[in-house]
Structures are given as structure tokens and as C-alpha cells.
mmCIF file of C-alpha atoms and ligand atoms in Angstrom:
data_model
loop_
_atom_site.group_PDB
_atom_site.id
_atom_site.type_symbol
_atom_site.label_atom_id
_atom_site.label_comp_id
_atom_site.label_asym_id
_atom_site.label_seq_id
_atom_site.Cartn_x
_atom_site.Cartn_y
_atom_site.Cartn_z
ATOM 1 C CA MET A 1 5.936 206.027 -147.249
ATOM 2 C CA SER A 2 2.865 206.211 -144.353
ATOM 3 C CA ASN A 3 5.030 204.960 -141.778
ATOM 4 C CA THR A 4 2.807 202.383 -140.316
ATOM 5 C CA VAL A 5 3.895 199.799 -138.042
ATOM 6 C CA LEU A 6 2.227 196.806 -136.228
ATOM 7 C CA ILE A 7 3.763 195.282 -133.736
ATOM 8 C CA THR A 8 2.506 192.032 -132.184
ATOM 9 C CA GLY A 9 3.435 190.772 -128.516
ATOM 10 C CA ALA A 10 3.319 194.709 -127.957
ATOM 11 C CA ALA A 11 2.607 193.785 -124.324
ATOM 12 C CA GLY A 12 5.933 192.111 -123.666
ATOM 13 C CA TRP A 13 8.937 193.071 -122.371
ATOM 14 C CA LEU A 14 10.455 193.783 -125.900
ATOM 15 C CA GLY A 15 7.683 194.865 -127.508
ATOM 16 C CA GLY A 16 6.978 197.830 -125.134
ATOM 17 C CA LEU A 17 10.426 198.721 -125.484
ATOM 18 C CA LEU A 18 10.242 199.078 -129.332
ATOM 19 C CA ALA A 19 7.135 200.898 -129.600
ATOM 20 C CA GLU A 20 8.861 203.476 -127.351
ATOM 21 C CA ALA A 21 12.019 203.484 -129.451
ATOM 22 C CA LEU A 22 10.043 203.791 -132.953
ATOM 23 C CA VAL A 23 8.629 206.995 -131.689
ATOM 24 C CA SER A 24 11.800 208.539 -131.367
ATOM 25 C CA ASP A 25 13.467 207.055 -134.430
ATOM 26 C CA PRO A 26 14.335 209.833 -136.721
ATOM 27 C CA LYS A 27 14.299 207.466 -139.564
ATOM 28 C CA THR A 28 10.281 206.719 -138.775
ATOM 29 C CA LEU A 29 8.871 210.035 -139.097
ATOM 30 C CA ASN A 30 5.277 210.449 -137.647
ATOM 31 C CA VAL A 31 5.097 206.569 -137.178
ATOM 32 C CA ARG A 32 1.624 205.401 -136.823
ATOM 33 C CA LEU A 33 1.328 202.327 -134.476
ATOM 34 C CA ILE A 34 -0.924 199.448 -134.178
ATOM 35 C CA LEU A 35 -0.048 197.606 -130.870
ATOM 36 C CA ALA A 36 -1.671 194.128 -130.160
ATOM 37 C CA ASP A 37 -1.645 191.120 -127.486
ATOM 38 C CA ILE A 38 -4.033 189.097 -126.205
ATOM 39 C CA VAL A 39 -2.772 191.394 -122.951
ATOM 40 C CA GLU A 40 -3.971 194.928 -123.653
ATOM 41 C CA PRO A 41 -0.692 197.033 -124.489
ATOM 42 C CA LYS A 42 -0.320 200.149 -123.565
ATOM 43 C CA ALA A 43 0.798 202.832 -126.322
ATOM 44 C CA PRO A 44 3.560 204.951 -125.695
ATOM 45 C CA LYS A 45 2.042 208.759 -124.642
ATOM 46 C CA SER A 46 2.942 210.775 -127.391
ATOM 47 C CA ALA A 47 2.157 208.398 -130.292
ATOM 48 C CA LYS A 48 -0.840 208.193 -132.911
ATOM 49 C CA ALA A 49 -1.593 204.375 -131.936
ATOM 50 C CA VAL A 50 -4.048 202.057 -131.877
ATOM 51 C CA THR A 51 -4.086 199.411 -129.575
ATOM 52 C CA LEU A 52 -6.173 195.715 -129.850
ATOM 53 C CA LYS A 53 -6.739 193.017 -127.317
ATOM 54 C CA ALA A 54 -6.606 189.985 -129.384
ATOM 55 C CA ASP A 55 -5.766 186.071 -129.329
ATOM 56 C CA LEU A 56 -3.528 186.007 -132.413
ATOM 57 C CA THR A 57 -4.388 181.904 -133.070
ATOM 58 C CA ALA A 58 -7.319 182.399 -135.579
ATOM 59 C CA LYS A 59 -7.886 184.167 -138.606
ATOM 60 C CA GLU A 60 -10.474 186.923 -138.123
ATOM 61 C CA PRO A 61 -8.398 188.789 -135.034
ATOM 62 C CA ILE A 62 -5.213 188.754 -137.371
ATOM 63 C CA ASP A 63 -7.186 189.858 -140.452
ATOM 64 C CA ALA A 64 -8.788 192.855 -137.619
ATOM 65 C CA LEU A 65 -5.036 194.297 -137.031
ATOM 66 C CA PHE A 66 -5.144 195.097 -141.105
ATOM 67 C CA LYS A 67 -8.239 196.914 -141.122
ATOM 68 C CA THR A 68 -8.008 199.562 -138.149
ATOM 69 C CA GLU A 69 -8.116 203.047 -139.100
ATOM 70 C CA LEU A 70 -4.628 203.315 -139.624
ATOM 71 C CA GLY A 71 -4.708 201.247 -142.855
ATOM 72 C CA ILE A 72 -2.783 198.466 -144.055
ATOM 73 C CA PRO A 73 0.672 198.753 -142.130
ATOM 74 C CA ASP A 74 3.787 198.767 -144.347
ATOM 75 C CA THR A 75 6.131 197.454 -141.060
ATOM 76 C CA ILE A 76 5.214 194.007 -139.076
ATOM 77 C CA TYR A 77 7.207 193.421 -136.119
ATOM 78 C CA CYS A 78 6.101 189.770 -135.201
ATOM 79 C CA LEU A 79 6.932 189.744 -131.521
ATOM 80 C CA HIS A 80 4.315 187.437 -130.059
ATOM 81 C CA GLY A 81 4.797 184.073 -128.676
ATOM 82 C CA ILE A 82 5.286 181.504 -126.228
ATOM 83 C CA MET A 83 8.881 181.311 -124.357
ATOM 84 C CA SER A 84 11.320 178.782 -124.165
ATOM 85 C CA ARG A 85 10.170 176.855 -120.904
ATOM 86 C CA GLY A 86 6.477 177.591 -121.967
ATOM 87 C CA SER A 87 6.478 176.028 -125.334
ATOM 88 C CA GLU A 88 8.629 173.014 -123.955
ATOM 89 C CA ASP A 89 6.461 172.577 -121.120
ATOM 90 C CA ASN A 90 3.372 172.952 -123.250
ATOM 91 C CA PHE A 91 3.956 171.226 -126.771
ATOM 92 C CA ASP A 92 0.397 171.852 -128.320
ATOM 93 C CA LEU A 93 0.165 175.687 -127.406
ATOM 94 C CA GLY A 94 4.062 176.628 -128.293
ATOM 95 C CA LEU A 95 3.063 174.735 -131.943
ATOM 96 C CA LYS A 96 -0.278 176.710 -131.752
ATOM 97 C CA VAL A 97 1.220 180.172 -130.953
ATOM 98 C CA ASN A 98 4.849 180.160 -132.547
ATOM 99 C CA VAL A 99 4.089 177.925 -135.583
ATOM 100 C CA ASP A 100 0.284 177.982 -136.616
ATOM 101 C CA SER A 101 -0.214 181.638 -135.476
ATOM 102 C CA ILE A 102 2.906 183.381 -137.641
ATOM 103 C CA ARG A 103 1.625 180.818 -140.386
ATOM 104 C CA LEU A 104 -1.777 183.052 -140.424
ATOM 105 C CA MET A 105 0.376 186.405 -139.658
ATOM 106 C CA LEU A 106 2.355 185.641 -142.923
ATOM 107 C CA GLN A 107 -0.515 184.629 -145.106
ATOM 108 C CA ALA A 108 -2.736 188.100 -143.627
ATOM 109 C CA ALA A 109 0.426 190.268 -144.717
ATOM 110 C CA ARG A 110 0.660 188.557 -148.293
ATOM 111 C CA GLU A 111 -2.758 188.729 -149.038
ATOM 112 C CA PHE A 112 -3.173 192.494 -147.214
ATOM 113 C CA GLY A 113 0.092 193.590 -148.866
ATOM 114 C CA ALA A 114 -0.824 192.613 -152.387
ATOM 115 C CA LYS A 115 0.131 196.219 -153.757
ATOM 116 C CA SER A 116 3.359 196.493 -151.975
ATOM 117 C CA PRO A 117 5.147 193.692 -150.198
ATOM 118 C CA ILE A 118 5.420 194.337 -146.605
ATOM 119 C CA LYS A 119 7.927 194.340 -144.132
ATOM 120 C CA PHE A 120 7.899 191.226 -142.037
ATOM 121 C CA ILE A 121 10.319 191.111 -138.683
ATOM 122 C CA PHE A 122 10.000 187.950 -137.228
ATOM 123 C CA THR A 123 11.986 187.134 -134.054
ATOM 124 C CA SER A 124 13.926 184.123 -133.364
ATOM 125 C CA SER A 125 16.333 182.768 -131.386
ATOM 126 C CA LEU A 126 19.902 181.046 -130.611
ATOM 127 C CA ALA A 127 17.454 178.197 -129.453
ATOM 128 C CA VAL A 128 17.380 177.345 -133.108
ATOM 129 C CA TYR A 129 20.460 175.967 -132.202
ATOM 130 C CA GLY A 130 21.536 172.348 -131.029
ATOM 131 C CA GLY A 131 23.340 168.953 -131.490
ATOM 132 C CA PRO A 132 27.378 169.476 -131.973
ATOM 133 C CA LEU A 133 28.585 172.974 -133.182
ATOM 134 C CA PRO A 134 31.677 174.875 -134.432
ATOM 135 C CA HIS A 135 33.540 176.488 -132.048
ATOM 136 C CA THR A 136 32.217 179.838 -133.682
ATOM 137 C CA VAL A 137 28.521 180.121 -135.095
ATOM 138 C CA THR A 138 28.603 181.911 -138.612
ATOM 139 C CA PRO A 139 25.865 182.332 -141.438
ATOM 140 C CA ASP A 140 27.299 178.867 -142.682
ATOM 141 C CA THR A 141 26.085 177.068 -139.446
ATOM 142 C CA ILE A 142 23.096 174.649 -139.772
ATOM 143 C CA ALA A 143 20.185 174.917 -137.544
ATOM 144 C CA THR A 144 19.238 172.125 -135.460
ATOM 145 C CA PRO A 145 17.261 172.649 -132.909
ATOM 146 C CA GLU A 146 16.811 170.134 -129.616
ATOM 147 C CA GLY A 147 13.433 171.623 -127.886
ATOM 148 C CA ALA A 148 10.116 172.619 -129.044
ATOM 149 C CA TYR A 149 11.033 176.511 -128.985
ATOM 150 C CA GLY A 150 13.826 176.640 -131.329
ATOM 151 C CA MET A 151 11.972 173.663 -133.377
ATOM 152 C CA GLY A 152 8.881 176.457 -133.880
ATOM 153 C CA LYS A 153 11.138 179.732 -134.321
ATOM 154 C CA LEU A 154 13.229 177.701 -137.095
ATOM 155 C CA THR A 155 9.966 176.352 -138.331
ATOM 156 C CA SER A 156 8.346 179.777 -138.713
ATOM 157 C CA GLU A 157 11.651 181.213 -140.419
ATOM 158 C CA LEU A 158 11.387 178.452 -142.973
ATOM 159 C CA LEU A 159 8.236 180.327 -143.753
ATOM 160 C CA VAL A 160 9.352 183.544 -143.510
ATOM 161 C CA ASN A 161 12.386 182.968 -145.756
ATOM 162 C CA GLU A 162 10.189 181.010 -148.347
ATOM 163 C CA TYR A 163 7.291 184.097 -148.000
ATOM 164 C CA SER A 164 10.225 186.116 -149.133
ATOM 165 C CA ARG A 165 11.608 184.473 -151.805
ATOM 166 C CA ARG A 166 8.251 184.225 -153.410
ATOM 167 C CA GLY A 167 7.907 188.205 -153.213
ATOM 168 C CA PHE A 168 4.759 187.722 -151.024
ATOM 169 C CA ILE A 169 6.381 189.989 -148.065
ATOM 170 C CA ASP A 170 10.285 191.376 -147.498
ATOM 171 C CA GLY A 171 11.147 189.512 -144.441
ATOM 172 C CA ARG A 172 13.476 189.879 -142.143
ATOM 173 C CA ILE A 173 14.300 187.095 -139.347
ATOM 174 C CA ILE A 174 16.268 188.489 -136.408
ATOM 175 C CA ARG A 175 18.378 185.535 -134.221
ATOM 176 C CA LEU A 176 18.392 187.367 -131.012
ATOM 177 C CA PRO A 177 20.863 186.248 -128.232
ATOM 178 C CA THR A 178 19.944 186.135 -124.706
ATOM 179 C CA ILE A 179 18.837 189.853 -123.505
ATOM 180 C CA VAL A 180 20.117 190.974 -119.915
ATOM 181 C CA VAL A 181 19.439 192.694 -117.802
ATOM 182 C CA ARG A 182 15.470 191.647 -117.842
ATOM 183 C CA PRO A 183 13.760 193.306 -115.632
ATOM 184 C CA GLY A 184 10.304 192.534 -113.516
ATOM 185 C CA VAL A 185 10.154 189.624 -111.763
ATOM 186 C CA PRO A 186 12.218 186.118 -112.015
ATOM 187 C CA SER A 187 10.439 183.934 -114.737
ATOM 188 C CA ALA A 188 10.582 180.312 -115.012
ATOM 189 C CA ALA A 189 13.042 180.252 -117.849
ATOM 190 C CA THR A 190 16.233 178.070 -118.133
ATOM 191 C CA SER A 191 18.025 181.317 -118.934
ATOM 192 C CA ALA A 192 16.340 183.245 -115.918
ATOM 193 C CA PHE A 193 19.435 183.184 -113.836
ATOM 194 C CA ILE A 194 21.773 184.863 -116.726
ATOM 195 C CA SER A 195 19.880 188.179 -115.077
ATOM 196 C CA GLY A 196 18.368 187.218 -111.935
ATOM 197 C CA VAL A 197 22.369 186.911 -110.831
ATOM 198 C CA ILE A 198 22.286 190.724 -111.443
ATOM 199 C CA ARG A 199 18.652 191.690 -111.327
ATOM 200 C CA GLU A 200 17.928 190.576 -107.295
ATOM 201 C CA PRO A 201 21.172 191.365 -105.936
ATOM 202 C CA LEU A 202 21.205 194.905 -107.198
ATOM 203 C CA LYS A 203 17.463 195.455 -105.587
ATOM 204 C CA GLY A 204 18.572 193.958 -102.265
ATOM 205 C CA ILE A 205 17.025 190.441 -102.738
ATOM 206 C CA GLU A 206 18.976 187.117 -102.426
ATOM 207 C CA CYS A 207 19.136 185.104 -105.729
ATOM 208 C CA LEU A 208 19.664 181.261 -106.307
ATOM 209 C CA CYS A 209 22.528 180.751 -109.046
ATOM 210 C CA PRO A 210 22.091 177.377 -110.266
ATOM 211 C CA ILE A 211 25.305 176.894 -111.653
ATOM 212 C CA GLY A 212 28.295 175.730 -109.408
ATOM 213 C CA ASP A 213 28.133 175.549 -105.855
ATOM 214 C CA SER A 214 30.359 178.091 -104.498
ATOM 215 C CA ILE A 215 31.929 181.682 -105.849
ATOM 216 C CA ASP A 216 35.308 179.262 -106.508
ATOM 217 C CA SER A 217 33.044 176.998 -108.901
ATOM 218 C CA PRO A 218 34.933 176.158 -111.955
ATOM 219 C CA GLU A 219 31.189 175.771 -113.363
ATOM 220 C CA LEU A 220 31.358 179.503 -113.510
ATOM 221 C CA ASP A 221 33.226 179.879 -116.364
ATOM 222 C CA LEU A 222 30.014 178.793 -118.138
ATOM 223 C CA PRO A 223 29.622 181.417 -121.392
ATOM 224 C CA SER A 224 26.773 182.981 -122.699
ATOM 225 C CA TRP A 225 25.946 184.819 -125.981
ATOM 226 C CA VAL A 226 24.102 187.703 -124.834
ATOM 227 C CA ALA A 227 23.223 191.767 -125.415
ATOM 228 C CA SER A 228 21.941 194.397 -123.389
ATOM 229 C CA PRO A 229 18.165 195.612 -124.223
ATOM 230 C CA GLU A 230 19.203 199.191 -125.249
ATOM 231 C CA THR A 231 21.773 197.608 -128.219
ATOM 232 C CA THR A 232 18.854 194.947 -129.053
ATOM 233 C CA ILE A 233 16.373 197.527 -129.311
ATOM 234 C CA LYS A 234 18.281 199.543 -131.776
ATOM 235 C CA ASN A 235 19.004 196.713 -133.662
ATOM 236 C CA PHE A 236 14.744 195.721 -134.101
ATOM 237 C CA VAL A 237 14.634 199.437 -135.541
ATOM 238 C CA ALA A 238 17.706 198.891 -137.561
ATOM 239 C CA ALA A 239 16.049 195.316 -139.367
ATOM 240 C CA LYS A 240 13.615 197.747 -140.420
ATOM 241 C CA HIS A 241 16.208 200.242 -142.228
ATOM 242 C CA VAL A 242 18.429 197.446 -144.109
ATOM 243 C CA PRO A 243 18.341 197.815 -147.827
ATOM 244 C CA ALA A 244 16.114 194.383 -148.757
ATOM 245 C CA GLU A 245 19.213 193.736 -151.832
ATOM 246 C CA LYS A 246 21.918 193.742 -148.516
ATOM 247 C CA PHE A 247 20.706 190.234 -146.959
ATOM 248 C CA LEU A 248 22.368 187.055 -148.648
ATOM 249 C CA SER A 249 19.841 185.932 -151.345
ATOM 250 C CA HIS A 250 19.782 182.883 -149.921
ATOM 251 C CA THR A 251 18.455 183.676 -146.404
ATOM 252 C CA ARG A 252 16.709 186.466 -144.442
ATOM 253 C CA VAL A 253 18.414 185.169 -141.251
ATOM 254 C CA VAL A 254 20.490 187.378 -139.380
ATOM 255 C CA CYS A 255 22.015 186.284 -136.091
ATOM 256 C CA LEU A 256 22.320 190.312 -134.187
ATOM 257 C CA PRO A 257 25.452 190.864 -132.827
ATOM 258 C CA GLY A 258 25.904 189.658 -128.957
ATOM 259 C CA PHE A 259 28.778 188.910 -126.873
ATOM 260 C CA THR A 260 30.435 186.076 -124.851
ATOM 261 C CA ALA A 261 30.155 186.318 -121.376
ATOM 262 C CA THR A 262 30.466 184.037 -118.063
ATOM 263 C CA VAL A 263 28.895 183.937 -115.210
ATOM 264 C CA ARG A 264 32.423 184.519 -113.344
ATOM 265 C CA GLU A 265 32.271 187.639 -115.202
ATOM 266 C CA GLU A 266 28.513 188.917 -114.374
ATOM 267 C CA LEU A 267 29.630 188.219 -111.084
ATOM 268 C CA GLN A 268 32.736 190.414 -110.945
ATOM 269 C CA ALA A 269 30.232 193.064 -113.099
ATOM 270 C CA LEU A 270 28.044 193.002 -110.428
ATOM 271 C CA GLU A 271 30.434 193.632 -107.654
ATOM 272 C CA LYS A 272 32.066 196.534 -109.411
ATOM 273 C CA VAL A 273 28.560 198.206 -109.633
ATOM 274 C CA GLY A 274 26.900 197.023 -106.218
ATOM 275 C CA GLY A 275 29.841 195.931 -104.135
ATOM 276 C CA LYS A 276 30.416 193.012 -101.798
ATOM 277 C CA LYS A 277 26.890 193.698 -100.173
ATOM 278 C CA ALA A 278 25.336 192.860 -103.473
ATOM 279 C CA LEU A 279 27.707 189.852 -104.535
ATOM 280 C CA ASP A 280 27.139 188.225 -100.780
ATOM 281 C CA LEU A 281 23.587 188.088 -101.758
ATOM 282 C CA VAL A 282 24.003 185.641 -104.792
ATOM 283 C CA LYS A 283 23.626 181.753 -103.241
ATOM 284 C CA PHE A 284 24.700 178.951 -105.042
ATOM 285 C CA LYS A 285 23.376 175.374 -105.434
ATOM 286 C CA ASP A 286 24.224 173.749 -108.562
ATOM 287 C CA ASP A 287 21.552 172.294 -111.014
ATOM 288 C CA PRO A 288 22.880 169.940 -113.330
ATOM 289 C CA ILE A 289 19.988 170.367 -115.522
ATOM 290 C CA ASN A 290 20.175 173.696 -116.053
ATOM 291 C CA ARG A 291 23.370 173.860 -116.352
ATOM 292 C CA ARG A 292 23.361 170.812 -119.330
ATOM 293 C CA ILE A 293 20.853 172.869 -121.138
ATOM 294 C CA VAL A 294 22.117 176.226 -120.812
ATOM 295 C CA SER A 295 25.368 174.781 -121.996
ATOM 296 C CA SER A 296 24.061 173.557 -125.248
ATOM 297 C CA TRP A 297 23.553 176.661 -126.582
ATOM 298 C CA PRO A 298 26.463 178.130 -128.501
ATOM 299 C CA PRO A 299 28.030 180.880 -126.668
ATOM 300 C CA ARG A 300 30.016 181.928 -129.584
ATOM 301 C CA PHE A 301 28.980 183.931 -132.882
ATOM 302 C CA ASP A 302 31.002 185.543 -135.764
ATOM 303 C CA ASN A 303 29.284 188.983 -135.701
ATOM 304 C CA SER A 304 30.799 190.306 -139.077
ATOM 305 C CA TYR A 305 27.772 189.562 -141.061
ATOM 306 C CA PRO A 306 25.709 192.059 -138.834
ATOM 307 C CA LEU A 307 27.405 194.263 -138.375
ATOM 308 C CA SER A 308 28.002 194.834 -142.131
ATOM 309 C CA LEU A 309 24.087 195.176 -142.791
ATOM 310 C CA GLY A 310 24.102 198.533 -139.992
ATOM 311 C CA PHE A 311 23.639 196.263 -137.011
ATOM 312 C CA ILE A 312 25.282 197.552 -133.498
ATOM 313 C CA VAL A 313 27.059 195.835 -130.724
ATOM 314 C CA ASP A 314 27.672 196.345 -126.740
ATOM 315 C CA GLU A 315 31.195 197.830 -126.277
ATOM 316 C CA GLY A 316 32.653 196.957 -122.987
ATOM 317 C CA GLY A 317 31.123 193.627 -121.549
ATOM 318 C CA MET A 318 29.150 193.457 -119.123
ATOM 319 C CA GLU A 319 29.903 196.107 -116.566
ATOM 320 C CA PRO A 320 28.216 198.774 -118.675
ATOM 321 C CA ILE A 321 25.012 197.002 -119.212
ATOM 322 C CA VAL A 322 25.091 196.094 -114.990
ATOM 323 C CA ARG A 323 25.722 200.124 -114.537
ATOM 324 C CA GLN A 324 22.872 201.156 -117.032
ATOM 325 C CA PHE A 325 20.462 198.537 -114.883
ATOM 326 C CA GLN A 326 21.483 200.005 -111.914
ATOM 327 C CA LYS A 327 20.444 203.688 -112.621
ATOM 328 C CA ASP A 328 17.279 201.864 -114.536
ATOM 329 C CA ILE A 329 16.379 200.901 -110.742
ATOM 330 C CA GLU A 330 17.367 204.224 -109.374
ATOM 331 C CA ALA A 331 14.831 205.724 -111.936
ATOM 332 C CA GLY A 332 11.877 203.374 -111.231
ATOM 333 C CA ILE A 333 11.803 201.684 -114.266
ATOM 334 C CA ALA A 334 13.336 198.326 -113.522
HETATM 335 N N1 LIG B 401 14.020 188.401 -124.378
HETATM 336 C C1 LIG B 401 14.699 187.291 -124.719
HETATM 337 O O1 LIG B 401 15.918 187.151 -124.139
HETATM 338 C C2 LIG B 401 14.473 186.810 -126.125
HETATM 339 C C3 LIG B 401 15.517 186.191 -126.518
HETATM 340 C C4 LIG B 401 15.685 185.418 -128.147
HETATM 341 C C5 LIG B 401 14.310 185.634 -128.510
HETATM 342 N N2 LIG B 401 13.437 186.432 -128.191
HETATM 343 C C6 LIG B 401 12.249 186.689 -128.818
HETATM 344 O O2 LIG B 401 11.506 187.908 -129.080
HETATM 345 C C7 LIG B 401 10.447 188.112 -128.819
HETATM 346 C C8 LIG B 401 9.547 189.575 -127.875
HETATM 347 O O3 LIG B 401 10.647 188.505 -126.660
HETATM 348 P P1 LIG B 401 9.738 189.006 -125.335
HETATM 349 O O4 LIG B 401 10.825 189.074 -124.329
HETATM 350 O O5 LIG B 401 9.364 190.778 -125.311
HETATM 351 O O6 LIG B 401 8.829 188.211 -124.677
HETATM 352 P P2 LIG B 401 7.350 188.389 -123.901
HETATM 353 O O7 LIG B 401 6.769 187.068 -123.347
HETATM 354 O O8 LIG B 401 7.853 189.359 -122.672
HETATM 355 O O9 LIG B 401 6.305 188.699 -124.271
HETATM 356 C C9 LIG B 401 5.655 188.111 -125.481
HETATM 357 C C10 LIG B 401 4.333 188.628 -126.034
HETATM 358 O O10 LIG B 401 3.775 187.545 -126.546
HETATM 359 C C11 LIG B 401 2.056 187.910 -126.086
HETATM 360 N N3 LIG B 401 1.298 186.332 -126.417
HETATM 361 C C12 LIG B 401 1.401 185.197 -126.315
HETATM 362 N N4 LIG B 401 0.551 184.361 -126.634
HETATM 363 C C13 LIG B 401 -0.481 185.453 -127.714
HETATM 364 C C14 LIG B 401 -1.033 185.314 -128.730
HETATM 365 N N5 LIG B 401 -1.938 183.975 -128.742
HETATM 366 N N6 LIG B 401 -1.743 186.107 -129.049
HETATM 367 C C15 LIG B 401 -1.643 187.616 -129.277
HETATM 368 N N7 LIG B 401 -0.169 187.816 -127.978
HETATM 369 C C16 LIG B 401 0.163 186.773 -127.415
HETATM 370 C C17 LIG B 401 2.301 187.700 -124.618
HETATM 371 O O11 LIG B 401 1.118 187.824 -123.898
HETATM 372 C C18 LIG B 401 3.475 189.035 -124.504
HETATM 373 O O12 LIG B 401 3.271 190.256 -124.402
HETATM 374 C C19 LIG B 401 9.678 186.885 -128.892
HETATM 375 O O13 LIG B 401 9.383 186.538 -130.431
HETATM 376 C C20 LIG B 401 10.991 186.016 -128.084
HETATM 377 O O14 LIG B 401 10.837 184.587 -128.940
HETATM 378 C C21 LIG B 401 13.104 187.284 -126.917
#
């Protein structure tokens, strides 16, 4: 086993964290990384790595990922993509990157991995769900997306499953919860406030919560399905180590474990960690459109199947996540 791992979308938030995590994974000894993104990716300091700045929407730059000095990767983390609002606002770009480019990646993985199927780990999202949903989403819940992002992810999931069924690749599809707290500047994503109401106040900056009109609004009981970045990245690494025969025989889809947090619970955790001065920086202006979109996402999943595969879940709700983010700010990494 060569332990050569290709990460696409490696200049993105989770791609960067994953590269660091793989370098220190005891089960992935002497990892060699091929890091690719349309933006120049940064390699972890101690890693044996090659970086490629490439637009992965054409065959030639995709084939080049398999022809570096590190040889053919045995595992691919296919993370690149156009996120929720981006693919909703630019339908054609969303299709090109979230579907066409993934199909080209799969075809290249099939060709270059003809001798030994490559592990192909694809990051999907709870945006694949829409319409009437049961109280708790289980592996049997049918995904019917109501947006371009979820449609693109689900289309690619079908391809990953079919390529796996045929033995072209060893696919693993991980549907992520909303990951909190995302560092950096506020994004235009509909879910951006879920991180924003923690991140900005802890940095001493005012933020606008689009849910409810005051701290007492009943709208603050809006629940979301979330996970911390630390747990999610551990689960990304775990996805590589699950024995193929442990997956359900008819699908490689796994909804990564998460937990339900309401906006109110987030704000309570913010106050515990940052005090009243942090809470006072949250201002309210209810945005019914934003609230409707977030309300349409499933807020509860059954974690039993992913836990049975060895994935892990955050313990202790929002407070430890907010505390960790506070530490990251103090360490200058958030
Ligand atoms: N962060 C979350 O809460 C979350 C939730 C659900 C699913 N996901 C999925 O996880 C993955 C990583 O998410 P993230 O938060 O790190 O996203 P991100 O936006 O930070 O990173 C995505 C990367 O893809 C790159 N990219 C876009 N188009 C490209 C192209 N044509 N060629 C090459 N690279 C291209 C971007 O430059 C960017 O660096 C994505 O597939 C995303 O859909 C994330």
C-alpha cells in the first residue's frame, strides 16, 4: 500500500484541514499527498506533497493528477465544488463543477485504477433532502432535493454508487451536516449565520441573526443538524479506513453523525463562553426567506448506521464547540 492520497478542493476549508489530519493519521503511515484546486493549495509543512493549481472541469488537468511524480493515488478525496448559494445562483457553473467534473474524475479514477480500484471518497450534503421528511432521517429516507446544489450532489452520488457497483472504484459517499464554526469572513451561504452568530461576537464584531426579531423570539427554536470541524475531519479520515464489506450492499451513502442544535442553544453556548458582552453583539432582523430555506433542511438524523461503521459524533452539544473556537481565535488560527 503506497498511501498516496489525492485531495481535490485542497485549497478550501475542509481540504486544508484534511491534509493536515492525514499527515498525523497513525493508520496512514508516510502519507504522500497530491493536492489540487483551482486556487494554489498549500501543503502541510512536514508532508511529502505535490500541489497542482488546476481547473478540474476538463479531462487533461484531471488526467495530470494521476501522472505526478507520486504516481497513481490509492485514495481520492473529491472535495472540490461550488457551494450551496453559488450553484443556486449560477446553475450552469454548478452543473459543470458539481456534476460534469465529478463524472470526469470518476472516469479517470476508473481508468488509472484499472488494476486496483481506487478508494473514491465524495463529500455530499444534507441539501440532497427536501420535500416532506420524516421526523428523523434514516438510511431509508429517499432524497428529493429542492435546489441546484442538492441536485448536483445527488446526481454525482448516483454515479459514485454505480461506479462502485461495477467495481470500477471503491466509492464512499459522506453526506455532511452543517459544519460549525466555520472560520474566516462571513459567506453568502444561507446557512452562514449558523457559524456567524458564534464567530463574529467572539471576535468582538457585531453580527446580524436572520432568524427572529429579538432574543426572545420563538423563531430561535429553529433546529439545524450540525457537527464540529474536528469531528468531521476525524470522520473524513475514518471514511478511508471502513472495510468495503461493512457498507450496506445497495449503497455507499453514509450520513455522517451530527446533532441537533437550535439557534437559541447556540446563543446560550455563546453567552456561556463569551459572556453577555458577546451575546449583546448579536442583532436580530428576521429574514423569512432565509428562515424558510433553513427550515426545509432535515434537523434530525438517526446516527446508528454511521456509528456502526466506526464514525464518531460530537459529545456535549454546542458549548465545547464554541469553547474550541474561542481557543482557535486566541491561537490566531480562526
Ligand atoms: N462546509 C460545510 O459545512 C459542508 C457541508 C456539506 C458539504 N460540504 C462539502 O464538503 C466539501 C468541502 O467543503 P468546504 O467547506 O471545504 O468548501 P470550500 O468552498 O472551502 O472549498 C471548495 C474548494 O473547491 C475549489 N474549486 C471550486 N471549483 C473548482 C474547480 N473547477 N477546479 C478545482 N477546484 C475547484 C475551490 O477553489 C475551493 O477551494 C464540498 O464538496 C462541500 O460541498 C461542506
